[in-house]
Amino acid sequence: MKVAAKTANEAMAEAMRQINPDVVAAYPITPSTEIVQIFSQFVADGLVDTEFVPVESEHSAASACTAAAAAGARVMTATASQGLALMNEVLFVTAGLRLPMVICEIARTLSAPINIHCDHSDTMDQRDTGWMQFYAEDSQEAYDLVIQAVKITEEAFLPAMVSADAFILSHSLQRIEMLDDKDVQNFIGEHKTPFSILDTDKPITVGPLDLQDYYFEHKRSEAQAMRDAGKVIEKVFSDFGKKFGRKYNLIEEYKMKDAKRAIVLMGSTAGTAKEVVDTLRADGEKVGLVKVFAFRPWPTEEVNQALKNAEYIGVMDRAEGMSGFGAPLFTEIRSSLYDENKNPDIYGYVYGLGGRDTTPGDIKKVFDDLKKVENGKKLDRNNYLGVRE
Amino acid sequence: MAKKKEGWKELPIGAIIVEPGSSRKFKTGDWREGKKPVVDKDKCTNCLFCWISCPDSAIIVKDGEMKGFNLDYCKGCGICFTQCPVNAIEMVDEEKE
């Protein structure tokens, strides 16, 4: 183990070096460019055995990685924003073919208007692709989640993206604890694949036409893989925790035990929210935070368990969703809790679009709003935090 | 009767096909809608234009002689009918055998 100062970009590039994937095909895009830039230096310096393919677009990056995964290779890439959007078509293919693959993703908003800063509209755009999604709070989590994601995708037969917030994490230097190279290799183990298009002794067809009589069954099977993935993730998280002392869960509960008012969110804003929870707790207020690590598969049981005593919940979404109703995390939380006997009052807050700073004051406003509701004041179901009226 | 198709739990993951050459089992002849080809062997010169033009390899040829159509795979596209230089092939309604 060694302690180092790493941005999330550097941390994820180091994780890729230690994973030593068979194939990396990538195309640069702000703010994830550095991940591949650093990794390509590792390739040039002979520190990895990776076949590095500098392709002409993200569509090609995803295609080359998917094809290599079908040939039994351990594959990774990195992208952000428009790059992820350009991969969209292929992401359905990777998941539909049930191939393992990991994307180091930097969460950046989508055009228009053009903007290079943080929000989660790029990953939310990909939520129905059949890819698992993990959201990191800091460099350490980005590093740890990438390593664990490799094992998770290979055991769940579904691809995964690990997302770290643009600039806030991708370009901020933080203290991380890095594992030894050999520990990473031992943890992820050798990549075993049940089939490969290059195995001439066991010839297979990948990606055949699948019409009315079979397509539905294959999608049903893929859906089951996502339903079962939670168990795979918990097992890998548990192994990692036992070996290295950093135990992850599908969600993180922060001071939730007796919390009457709670905020739910994902990504780097959790750090700010914890600070606000501490401050309010010091004043005797029963507030808490639920940070969702895994947005796909959606951890219904864990979320409901964490929120079982909360009466007023503010769900903070760093993506609009453009549903004309509620943003993606809000609708998931509200839908999850619908089957519970308790009926908490849930409000949505869209925040931080296009990299707008989210301050402790903004988080406190959500807790204050929830308190006002508790005291009988009416609040809009869906709100915008930090936007000028 | 066709055999009962597999349920989702029984199929290989990712829609892969694990058996080589299995497309032979996919009898595309039932895509034919209404018309099928028939040959008048009195006119046929065995030039095999039909055989080389057929996109489904559904022309039966034995010892260099055109013997008819494999209707398990013929989709009824009529390319053989248009290519035959001596008008020996006709497309007829399936009902009127």
CSV table of C-alpha atoms in Angstrom, one decimal:
chain,number,residue,atom,x,y,z
A,1,MET,CA,0.0,0.0,0.0
A,2,LYS,CA,1.2,3.5,-0.8
A,3,VAL,CA,-0.3,6.9,-0.1
A,4,ALA,CA,-0.3,9.2,-3.1
A,5,ALA,CA,-1.8,12.5,-4.3
A,6,LYS,CA,-3.9,11.8,-7.3
A,7,THR,CA,-6.7,13.5,-9.3
A,8,ALA,CA,-9.6,11.1,-10.2
A,9,ASN,CA,-8.2,11.0,-13.7
A,10,GLU,CA,-4.8,10.0,-12.4
A,11,ALA,CA,-6.2,7.6,-10.0
A,12,MET,CA,-8.3,5.8,-12.6
A,13,ALA,CA,-5.3,5.7,-15.0
A,14,GLU,CA,-3.2,4.1,-12.2
A,15,ALA,CA,-6.0,1.6,-11.6
A,16,MET,CA,-6.0,0.8,-15.3
A,17,ARG,CA,-2.2,0.3,-15.2
A,18,GLN,CA,-2.5,-2.1,-12.3
A,19,ILE,CA,-5.4,-4.0,-14.0
A,20,ASN,CA,-3.3,-4.3,-17.1
A,21,PRO,CA,-6.2,-4.8,-19.5
A,22,ASP,CA,-5.7,-6.8,-22.8
A,23,VAL,CA,-7.2,-4.1,-25.0
A,24,VAL,CA,-7.9,-0.4,-24.5
A,25,ALA,CA,-9.4,1.5,-27.5
A,26,ALA,CA,-10.0,5.2,-26.7
A,27,TYR,CA,-10.7,8.6,-28.1
A,28,PRO,CA,-9.9,11.8,-26.1
A,29,ILE,CA,-12.5,14.1,-24.7
A,30,THR,CA,-12.5,16.8,-22.0
A,31,PRO,CA,-12.3,16.2,-19.1
A,32,SER,CA,-11.5,12.5,-19.3
A,33,THR,CA,-8.6,12.9,-21.9
A,34,GLU,CA,-6.0,12.7,-19.2
A,35,ILE,CA,-7.0,9.1,-18.2
A,36,VAL,CA,-6.1,7.8,-21.6
A,37,GLN,CA,-3.2,10.2,-22.1
A,38,ILE,CA,-1.6,8.9,-18.9
A,39,PHE,CA,-2.4,5.4,-19.7
A,40,SER,CA,-0.9,5.7,-23.2
A,41,GLN,CA,2.3,6.8,-21.5
A,42,PHE,CA,2.2,3.6,-19.5
A,43,VAL,CA,1.8,1.7,-22.8
A,44,ALA,CA,4.8,3.6,-24.3
A,45,ASP,CA,6.9,2.9,-21.2
A,46,GLY,CA,6.2,-0.8,-21.4
A,47,LEU,CA,4.5,-0.8,-18.0
A,48,VAL,CA,1.5,-2.7,-19.3
A,49,ASP,CA,0.9,-5.4,-21.9
A,50,THR,CA,-2.2,-3.7,-23.3
A,51,GLU,CA,-3.0,-3.5,-27.1
A,52,PHE,CA,-3.7,0.2,-27.2
A,53,VAL,CA,-5.9,1.2,-30.1
A,54,PRO,CA,-6.2,5.0,-30.8
A,55,VAL,CA,-9.4,5.1,-32.7
A,56,GLU,CA,-11.1,7.9,-34.7
A,57,SER,CA,-14.2,8.3,-32.5
A,58,GLU,CA,-15.9,7.1,-29.3
A,59,HIS,CA,-18.3,5.0,-31.4
A,60,SER,CA,-15.2,3.2,-32.7
A,61,ALA,CA,-13.7,3.0,-29.2
A,62,ALA,CA,-16.8,1.3,-27.9
A,63,SER,CA,-17.0,-0.9,-31.0
A,64,ALA,CA,-13.4,-2.1,-30.8
A,65,CYS,CA,-13.6,-2.8,-27.1
A,66,THR,CA,-16.9,-4.7,-27.5
A,67,ALA,CA,-15.4,-6.8,-30.3
A,68,ALA,CA,-12.2,-7.5,-28.3
A,69,ALA,CA,-14.4,-8.5,-25.3
A,70,ALA,CA,-16.3,-10.9,-27.6
A,71,ALA,CA,-12.9,-12.4,-28.4
A,72,GLY,CA,-12.3,-13.0,-24.7
A,73,ALA,CA,-10.1,-10.0,-23.9
A,74,ARG,CA,-10.3,-7.9,-20.7
A,75,VAL,CA,-11.2,-4.4,-22.1
A,76,MET,CA,-11.4,-0.9,-20.8
A,77,THR,CA,-11.8,2.6,-22.1
A,78,ALA,CA,-12.5,6.1,-20.8
A,79,THR,CA,-14.8,8.9,-21.9
A,80,ALA,CA,-17.1,11.7,-20.9
A,81,SER,CA,-20.2,13.6,-22.1
A,82,GLN,CA,-20.6,13.8,-25.9
A,83,GLY,CA,-18.1,10.9,-26.1
A,84,LEU,CA,-20.4,8.7,-24.0
A,85,ALA,CA,-23.4,9.9,-26.0
A,86,LEU,CA,-21.6,8.9,-29.2
A,87,MET,CA,-21.0,5.4,-27.7
A,88,ASN,CA,-24.7,5.0,-26.9
A,89,GLU,CA,-25.6,2.8,-29.9
A,90,VAL,CA,-22.7,0.4,-29.1
A,91,LEU,CA,-23.3,0.3,-25.3
A,92,PHE,CA,-26.6,-1.5,-26.0
A,93,VAL,CA,-24.6,-4.0,-28.0
A,94,THR,CA,-22.0,-4.7,-25.3
A,95,ALA,CA,-24.7,-5.3,-22.7
A,96,GLY,CA,-27.0,-7.2,-25.1
A,97,LEU,CA,-24.1,-9.5,-26.0
A,98,ARG,CA,-23.5,-9.9,-22.2
A,99,LEU,CA,-19.8,-8.9,-22.5
A,100,PRO,CA,-17.7,-7.6,-19.6
A,101,MET,CA,-16.2,-4.1,-20.1
A,102,VAL,CA,-15.3,-1.1,-17.9
A,103,ILE,CA,-15.6,2.5,-18.8
A,104,CYS,CA,-13.8,5.1,-16.6
A,105,GLU,CA,-16.3,7.8,-17.1
A,106,ILE,CA,-16.1,11.5,-16.2
A,107,ALA,CA,-19.5,13.0,-15.6
A,108,ARG,CA,-19.8,16.1,-17.8
A,109,THR,CA,-22.9,17.8,-19.1
A,110,LEU,CA,-24.3,17.4,-22.6
A,111,SER,CA,-24.7,20.1,-25.3
A,112,ALA,CA,-26.6,22.3,-25.9
A,113,PRO,CA,-25.6,24.9,-24.7
A,114,ILE,CA,-22.0,23.6,-24.9
A,115,ASN,CA,-20.3,23.3,-21.5
A,116,ILE,CA,-17.4,21.1,-20.3
A,117,HIS,CA,-18.3,21.0,-16.6
A,118,CYS,CA,-19.9,18.6,-14.3
A,119,ASP,CA,-23.4,17.2,-14.1
A,120,HIS,CA,-24.8,13.7,-14.6
A,121,SER,CA,-26.8,14.2,-17.8
A,122,ASP,CA,-24.3,12.1,-19.7
A,123,THR,CA,-24.6,9.0,-17.6
A,124,MET,CA,-28.3,9.4,-17.0
A,125,ASP,CA,-28.7,9.4,-20.8
A,126,GLN,CA,-27.2,5.9,-20.7
A,127,ARG,CA,-29.2,4.5,-17.9
A,128,ASP,CA,-31.3,2.1,-20.1
A,129,THR,CA,-28.4,0.6,-21.9
A,130,GLY,CA,-28.0,-2.4,-19.6
A,131,TRP,CA,-24.7,-1.1,-18.2
A,132,MET,CA,-24.1,-1.0,-14.5
A,133,GLN,CA,-23.4,2.5,-13.1
A,134,PHE,CA,-21.3,3.5,-10.1
A,135,TYR,CA,-20.8,7.0,-8.9
A,136,ALA,CA,-17.6,8.0,-7.0
A,137,GLU,CA,-17.5,10.7,-4.3
A,138,ASP,CA,-13.7,11.2,-4.5
A,139,SER,CA,-10.5,10.0,-6.1
A,140,GLN,CA,-10.2,7.0,-3.7
A,141,GLU,CA,-13.6,5.8,-4.6
A,142,ALA,CA,-13.0,6.2,-8.3
A,143,TYR,CA,-9.8,4.2,-7.9
A,144,ASP,CA,-11.4,1.4,-5.8
A,145,LEU,CA,-14.6,1.2,-7.9
A,146,VAL,CA,-12.7,0.8,-11.1
A,147,ILE,CA,-10.7,-2.1,-9.7
A,148,GLN,CA,-13.8,-3.8,-8.3
A,149,ALA,CA,-15.8,-3.1,-11.5
A,150,VAL,CA,-13.5,-5.3,-13.5
A,151,LYS,CA,-14.3,-8.3,-11.3
A,152,ILE,CA,-18.0,-7.3,-11.1
A,153,THR,CA,-18.5,-7.1,-14.9
A,154,GLU,CA,-16.7,-10.4,-15.4
A,155,GLU,CA,-18.9,-12.2,-12.9
A,156,ALA,CA,-22.2,-10.5,-13.7
A,157,PHE,CA,-21.7,-10.7,-17.5
A,158,LEU,CA,-22.7,-7.1,-17.8
A,159,PRO,CA,-20.5,-4.1,-18.6
A,160,ALA,CA,-20.0,-1.2,-16.1
A,161,MET,CA,-19.2,2.4,-16.0
A,162,VAL,CA,-17.5,4.1,-13.1
A,163,SER,CA,-18.3,7.8,-13.0
A,164,ALA,CA,-16.4,10.6,-11.3
A,165,ASP,CA,-17.6,14.2,-11.4
A,166,ALA,CA,-15.9,16.4,-14.1
A,167,PHE,CA,-13.2,18.8,-12.7
A,168,ILE,CA,-14.5,18.6,-9.2
A,169,LEU,CA,-12.9,15.1,-9.1
A,170,SER,CA,-11.2,14.6,-12.4
A,171,HIS,CA,-8.8,17.5,-11.9
A,172,SER,CA,-8.7,17.9,-8.1
A,173,LEU,CA,-5.7,16.5,-6.3
A,174,GLN,CA,-6.7,14.3,-3.4
A,175,ARG,CA,-5.0,11.8,-1.0
A,176,ILE,CA,-5.5,8.2,-2.0
A,177,GLU,CA,-4.3,4.9,-0.8
A,178,MET,CA,-3.1,2.8,-3.7
A,179,LEU,CA,-2.9,-1.0,-3.6
A,180,ASP,CA,0.2,-2.9,-4.6
A,181,ASP,CA,0.3,-4.0,-8.2
A,182,LYS,CA,0.3,-7.6,-7.3
A,183,ASP,CA,-2.6,-7.2,-4.9
A,184,VAL,CA,-4.7,-5.8,-7.7
A,185,GLN,CA,-3.7,-8.6,-10.0
A,186,ASN,CA,-4.5,-11.2,-7.4
A,187,PHE,CA,-7.8,-9.6,-6.6
A,188,ILE,CA,-9.1,-9.4,-10.2
A,189,GLY,CA,-7.6,-12.8,-11.1
A,190,GLU,CA,-7.3,-14.2,-14.6
A,191,HIS,CA,-10.1,-13.2,-17.0
A,192,LYS,CA,-12.0,-16.4,-17.8
A,193,THR,CA,-14.6,-16.3,-20.5
A,194,PRO,CA,-17.2,-19.0,-21.3
A,195,PHE,CA,-16.9,-18.3,-25.1
A,196,SER,CA,-14.8,-16.5,-27.6
A,197,ILE,CA,-15.2,-15.7,-31.3
A,198,LEU,CA,-11.5,-16.7,-31.7
A,199,ASP,CA,-11.9,-20.2,-30.3
A,200,THR,CA,-11.9,-22.3,-33.5
A,201,ASP,CA,-12.5,-25.5,-31.6
A,202,LYS,CA,-15.8,-24.2,-30.3
A,203,PRO,CA,-17.1,-22.0,-33.1
A,204,ILE,CA,-19.9,-19.6,-32.2
A,205,THR,CA,-21.9,-16.9,-33.8
A,206,VAL,CA,-22.1,-13.5,-32.0
A,207,GLY,CA,-24.7,-11.0,-32.8
A,208,PRO,CA,-27.1,-12.9,-35.1
A,209,LEU,CA,-30.5,-11.6,-36.2
A,210,ASP,CA,-32.9,-12.3,-33.4
A,211,LEU,CA,-36.5,-11.8,-34.4
A,212,GLN,CA,-40.0,-12.0,-32.9
A,213,ASP,CA,-39.5,-15.6,-31.7
A,214,TYR,CA,-36.3,-15.2,-29.6
A,215,TYR,CA,-35.4,-11.5,-29.0
A,216,PHE,CA,-37.8,-11.1,-26.1
A,217,GLU,CA,-36.3,-14.2,-24.3
A,218,HIS,CA,-32.8,-12.8,-24.7
A,219,LYS,CA,-33.8,-9.4,-23.3
A,220,ARG,CA,-35.6,-11.2,-20.4
A,221,SER,CA,-32.4,-13.0,-19.6
A,222,GLU,CA,-30.4,-9.7,-19.8
A,223,ALA,CA,-32.9,-8.1,-17.4
A,224,GLN,CA,-32.4,-10.9,-15.0
A,225,ALA,CA,-28.6,-10.4,-15.1
A,226,MET,CA,-29.2,-6.8,-14.0
A,227,ARG,CA,-31.6,-8.0,-11.2
A,228,ASP,CA,-29.0,-10.5,-10.0
A,229,ALA,CA,-26.0,-8.1,-10.4
A,230,GLY,CA,-26.7,-6.6,-6.9
A,231,LYS,CA,-25.6,-9.9,-5.3
A,232,VAL,CA,-22.5,-10.1,-7.5
A,233,ILE,CA,-21.6,-6.5,-6.5
A,234,GLU,CA,-22.1,-7.2,-2.8
A,235,LYS,CA,-19.9,-10.3,-3.0
A,236,VAL,CA,-17.0,-8.4,-4.8
A,237,PHE,CA,-17.4,-5.4,-2.4
A,238,SER,CA,-17.2,-7.8,0.5
A,239,ASP,CA,-14.1,-9.6,-0.8
A,240,PHE,CA,-12.4,-6.2,-1.4
A,241,GLY,CA,-13.4,-5.0,2.0
A,242,LYS,CA,-11.9,-8.1,3.7
A,243,LYS,CA,-8.7,-7.9,1.7
A,244,PHE,CA,-8.0,-4.2,1.8
A,245,GLY,CA,-10.1,-2.8,4.6
A,246,ARG,CA,-12.3,-0.4,2.5
A,247,LYS,CA,-15.8,-1.9,2.4
A,248,TYR,CA,-18.3,-0.5,-0.1
A,249,ASN,CA,-22.0,-1.0,-0.2
A,250,LEU,CA,-24.6,-0.4,-2.9
A,251,ILE,CA,-25.4,2.8,-1.0
A,252,GLU,CA,-23.7,4.7,1.8
A,253,GLU,CA,-25.7,5.8,4.9
A,254,TYR,CA,-24.4,8.8,6.7
A,255,LYS,CA,-25.9,9.4,10.1
A,256,MET,CA,-29.2,7.9,9.0
A,257,LYS,CA,-30.1,5.8,12.0
A,258,ASP,CA,-32.5,8.3,13.7
A,259,ALA,CA,-32.6,10.8,10.8
A,260,LYS,CA,-36.0,12.4,10.4
A,261,ARG,CA,-35.0,14.5,7.4
A,262,ALA,CA,-32.7,13.0,4.7
A,263,ILE,CA,-31.0,14.0,1.5
A,264,VAL,CA,-30.3,11.4,-1.2
A,265,LEU,CA,-27.7,12.1,-3.9
A,266,MET,CA,-24.8,10.7,-5.9
A,267,GLY,CA,-21.2,11.7,-6.6
A,268,SER,CA,-18.9,14.4,-5.2
A,269,THR,CA,-21.6,16.5,-3.6
A,270,ALA,CA,-21.9,13.9,-0.9
A,271,GLY,CA,-18.7,15.4,0.6
A,272,THR,CA,-20.3,18.8,1.0
A,273,ALA,CA,-23.5,17.2,2.2
A,274,LYS,CA,-21.7,15.3,5.0
A,275,GLU,CA,-20.2,18.5,6.2
A,276,VAL,CA,-23.7,20.1,6.4
A,277,VAL,CA,-25.1,17.0,8.2
A,278,ASP,CA,-22.3,17.3,10.8
A,279,THR,CA,-23.0,21.0,11.3
A,280,LEU,CA,-26.8,20.5,11.7
A,281,ARG,CA,-26.3,17.4,13.9
A,282,ALA,CA,-24.1,19.6,16.2
A,283,ASP,CA,-27.2,21.8,16.6
A,284,GLY,CA,-29.2,18.7,17.5
A,285,GLU,CA,-31.1,18.4,14.2
A,286,LYS,CA,-31.9,14.8,13.2
A,287,VAL,CA,-30.6,14.9,9.6
A,288,GLY,CA,-28.8,12.4,7.5
A,289,LEU,CA,-27.5,11.5,4.0
A,290,VAL,CA,-27.9,8.6,1.7
A,291,LYS,CA,-25.3,8.4,-1.1
A,292,VAL,CA,-26.2,6.0,-3.9
A,293,PHE,CA,-23.1,4.2,-5.3
A,294,ALA,CA,-24.9,1.9,-7.7
A,295,PHE,CA,-27.6,3.6,-9.8
A,296,ARG,CA,-27.8,0.5,-12.0
A,297,PRO,CA,-28.7,-2.0,-10.8
A,298,TRP,CA,-31.0,0.1,-8.7
A,299,PRO,CA,-30.7,-0.9,-5.0
A,300,THR,CA,-34.3,-0.8,-3.9
A,301,GLU,CA,-34.0,-2.8,-0.7
A,302,GLU,CA,-31.0,-1.0,0.5
A,303,VAL,CA,-32.5,2.4,-0.3
A,304,ASN,CA,-35.8,1.5,1.5
A,305,GLN,CA,-33.9,0.2,4.5
A,306,ALA,CA,-31.8,3.3,4.8
A,307,LEU,CA,-34.8,5.6,4.5
A,308,LYS,CA,-37.2,3.6,6.6
A,309,ASN,CA,-37.3,6.1,9.5
A,310,ALA,CA,-37.0,9.3,7.4
A,311,GLU,CA,-40.2,11.3,7.1
A,312,TYR,CA,-39.0,14.1,4.9
A,313,ILE,CA,-36.7,13.4,2.0
A,314,GLY,CA,-34.9,15.7,-0.4
A,315,VAL,CA,-33.6,14.0,-3.5
A,316,MET,CA,-30.9,15.9,-5.3
A,317,ASP,CA,-30.4,15.2,-9.0
A,318,ARG,CA,-27.5,16.5,-11.0
A,319,ALA,CA,-29.5,15.9,-14.2
A,320,GLU,CA,-32.8,17.3,-15.3
A,321,GLY,CA,-34.2,14.3,-17.1
A,322,MET,CA,-36.6,16.5,-19.1
A,323,SER,CA,-39.6,14.4,-18.1
A,324,GLY,CA,-41.7,17.4,-17.3
A,325,PHE,CA,-42.1,15.8,-13.9
A,326,GLY,CA,-39.2,14.6,-11.7
A,327,ALA,CA,-35.5,14.0,-12.4
A,328,PRO,CA,-34.1,10.4,-12.6
A,329,LEU,CA,-33.0,9.8,-9.0
A,330,PHE,CA,-36.1,11.5,-7.6
A,331,THR,CA,-38.4,9.2,-9.6
A,332,GLU,CA,-36.4,6.1,-8.6
A,333,ILE,CA,-36.5,7.0,-4.9
A,334,ARG,CA,-40.2,7.8,-4.9
A,335,SER,CA,-41.1,4.7,-6.8
A,336,SER,CA,-38.9,2.5,-4.5
A,337,LEU,CA,-40.7,3.8,-1.4
A,338,TYR,CA,-44.2,3.4,-2.9
A,339,ASP,CA,-44.5,-0.1,-1.7
A,340,GLU,CA,-43.5,0.7,1.9
A,341,ASN,CA,-46.1,1.1,4.6
A,342,LYS,CA,-44.6,4.4,5.6
A,343,ASN,CA,-45.3,7.2,3.3
A,344,PRO,CA,-42.5,9.8,3.5
A,345,ASP,CA,-42.8,13.2,1.9
A,346,ILE,CA,-40.3,13.3,-1.0
A,347,TYR,CA,-39.2,16.4,-2.8
A,348,GLY,CA,-36.9,16.7,-5.8
A,349,TYR,CA,-34.1,19.2,-6.3
A,350,VAL,CA,-32.3,19.6,-9.6
A,351,TYR,CA,-28.9,21.1,-8.8
A,352,GLY,CA,-25.4,21.9,-10.2
A,353,LEU,CA,-26.2,21.7,-13.9
A,354,GLY,CA,-23.3,22.7,-16.1
A,355,GLY,CA,-20.9,22.7,-13.2
A,356,ARG,CA,-22.8,25.3,-11.1
A,357,ASP,CA,-21.2,25.2,-7.6
A,358,THR,CA,-23.2,23.5,-4.9
A,359,THR,CA,-22.3,25.1,-1.6
A,360,PRO,CA,-23.0,24.1,2.0
A,361,GLY,CA,-25.6,26.8,2.0
A,362,ASP,CA,-27.4,25.1,-0.9
A,363,ILE,CA,-27.5,21.8,0.9
A,364,LYS,CA,-28.7,23.5,4.1
A,365,LYS,CA,-31.5,25.1,2.1
A,366,VAL,CA,-32.8,21.7,1.3
A,367,PHE,CA,-32.8,20.6,4.9
A,368,ASP,CA,-34.4,24.0,5.9
A,369,ASP,CA,-37.1,23.4,3.2
A,370,LEU,CA,-37.8,20.0,4.6
A,371,LYS,CA,-38.1,21.5,8.1
A,372,LYS,CA,-40.6,24.0,6.8
A,373,VAL,CA,-42.7,21.2,5.3
A,374,GLU,CA,-42.5,19.5,8.7
A,375,ASN,CA,-43.9,22.7,10.2
A,376,GLY,CA,-46.8,22.7,7.7
A,377,LYS,CA,-45.5,24.8,4.9
A,378,LYS,CA,-46.3,23.7,1.3
A,379,LEU,CA,-43.4,23.1,-1.0
A,380,ASP,CA,-43.3,22.4,-4.7
A,381,ARG,CA,-42.8,18.7,-5.5
A,382,ASN,CA,-39.9,19.5,-7.8
A,383,ASN,CA,-37.5,22.3,-7.3
A,384,TYR,CA,-34.3,23.9,-8.7
A,385,LEU,CA,-31.4,24.6,-6.4
A,386,GLY,CA,-29.1,27.5,-7.1
A,387,VAL,CA,-30.7,28.7,-10.3
A,388,ARG,CA,-31.4,32.5,-10.8
A,389,GLU,CA,-35.1,33.3,-11.0
B,1,MET,CA,-45.3,-29.5,-35.7
B,2,ALA,CA,-42.2,-27.5,-34.8
B,3,LYS,CA,-40.6,-28.3,-31.5
B,4,LYS,CA,-41.4,-26.2,-28.5
B,5,LYS,CA,-39.1,-23.2,-28.4
B,6,GLU,CA,-36.7,-22.7,-25.5
B,7,GLY,CA,-37.6,-20.4,-22.6
B,8,TRP,CA,-35.3,-17.5,-21.6
B,9,LYS,CA,-33.5,-19.6,-18.9
B,10,GLU,CA,-32.6,-22.3,-21.4
B,11,LEU,CA,-31.0,-20.1,-24.0
B,12,PRO,CA,-27.2,-19.3,-24.2
B,13,ILE,CA,-26.5,-15.8,-22.9
B,14,GLY,CA,-26.0,-12.8,-25.2
B,15,ALA,CA,-28.0,-14.5,-28.0
B,16,ILE,CA,-24.8,-16.3,-29.1
B,17,ILE,CA,-25.3,-19.4,-31.3
B,18,VAL,CA,-23.1,-22.2,-30.1
B,19,GLU,CA,-23.8,-24.7,-32.9
B,20,PRO,CA,-21.9,-24.1,-36.2
B,21,GLY,CA,-23.8,-24.2,-39.5
B,22,SER,CA,-27.2,-24.0,-37.7
B,23,SER,CA,-28.7,-21.6,-40.3
B,24,ARG,CA,-29.4,-24.7,-42.4
B,25,LYS,CA,-32.1,-25.5,-39.8
B,26,PHE,CA,-33.8,-22.2,-40.4
B,27,LYS,CA,-36.2,-23.0,-43.1
B,28,THR,CA,-36.9,-19.7,-44.7
B,29,GLY,CA,-39.3,-21.2,-47.2
B,30,ASP,CA,-42.2,-20.1,-45.0
B,31,TRP,CA,-41.4,-16.5,-45.8
B,32,ARG,CA,-42.8,-17.2,-49.3
B,33,GLU,CA,-46.0,-15.3,-49.8
B,34,GLY,CA,-48.4,-16.6,-52.4
B,35,LYS,CA,-46.2,-17.5,-55.4
B,36,LYS,CA,-43.7,-20.3,-56.0
B,37,PRO,CA,-41.6,-21.1,-59.0
B,38,VAL,CA,-42.3,-24.1,-61.3
B,39,VAL,CA,-40.1,-25.2,-64.2
B,40,ASP,CA,-41.1,-26.5,-67.6
B,41,LYS,CA,-38.4,-29.1,-68.3
B,42,ASP,CA,-39.4,-29.3,-71.9
B,43,LYS,CA,-38.2,-25.7,-72.4
B,44,CYS,CA,-35.2,-25.8,-69.8
B,45,THR,CA,-31.7,-25.9,-71.4
B,46,ASN,CA,-29.9,-26.5,-68.1
B,47,CYS,CA,-27.9,-23.3,-68.5
B,48,LEU,CA,-28.1,-22.9,-64.7
B,49,PHE,CA,-28.6,-19.1,-64.8
B,50,CYS,CA,-31.3,-19.8,-62.1
B,51,TRP,CA,-28.9,-21.7,-60.0
B,52,ILE,CA,-26.2,-19.0,-60.1
B,53,SER,CA,-28.8,-16.3,-59.5
B,54,CYS,CA,-30.7,-17.8,-56.6
B,55,PRO,CA,-29.9,-15.9,-53.4
B,56,ASP,CA,-31.0,-18.9,-51.2
B,57,SER,CA,-29.3,-21.8,-53.0
B,58,ALA,CA,-32.7,-23.3,-53.5
B,59,ILE,CA,-32.2,-24.6,-57.1
B,60,ILE,CA,-31.7,-28.4,-57.0
B,61,VAL,CA,-29.0,-29.5,-59.5
B,62,LYS,CA,-27.9,-33.0,-60.1
B,63,ASP,CA,-25.2,-34.1,-62.6
B,64,GLY,CA,-25.3,-30.7,-64.3
B,65,GLU,CA,-29.1,-30.9,-64.7
B,66,MET,CA,-31.6,-28.5,-63.2
B,67,LYS,CA,-34.0,-30.7,-61.2
B,68,GLY,CA,-36.4,-28.2,-59.5
B,69,PHE,CA,-36.7,-26.1,-56.4
B,70,ASN,CA,-36.0,-26.7,-52.7
B,71,LEU,CA,-39.1,-25.1,-51.3
B,72,ASP,CA,-37.8,-25.4,-47.7
B,73,TYR,CA,-35.6,-22.4,-48.5
B,74,CYS,CA,-37.1,-20.7,-51.6
B,75,LYS,CA,-38.5,-17.4,-50.5
B,76,GLY,CA,-40.4,-16.9,-53.7
B,77,CYS,CA,-38.4,-13.8,-54.8
B,78,GLY,CA,-38.8,-14.7,-58.5
B,79,ILE,CA,-35.2,-13.9,-59.5
B,80,CYS,CA,-35.0,-17.3,-61.3
B,81,PHE,CA,-38.2,-16.5,-63.2
B,82,THR,CA,-36.7,-13.1,-64.4
B,83,GLN,CA,-33.3,-14.6,-65.2
B,84,CYS,CA,-34.3,-17.7,-67.2
B,85,PRO,CA,-33.3,-16.9,-70.8
B,86,VAL,CA,-35.9,-19.4,-72.3
B,87,ASN,CA,-38.9,-18.5,-70.1
B,88,ALA,CA,-38.9,-22.0,-68.7
B,89,ILE,CA,-39.7,-20.8,-65.1
B,90,GLU,CA,-43.1,-19.4,-64.1
B,91,MET,CA,-44.3,-18.1,-60.7
B,92,VAL,CA,-47.6,-19.8,-59.9
B,93,ASP,CA,-50.1,-19.3,-57.0
B,94,GLU,CA,-49.2,-21.7,-54.2
B,95,GLU,CA,-52.9,-22.9,-53.8
B,96,LYS,CA,-53.1,-24.0,-57.5
B,97,GLU,CA,-50.7,-26.9,-57.2
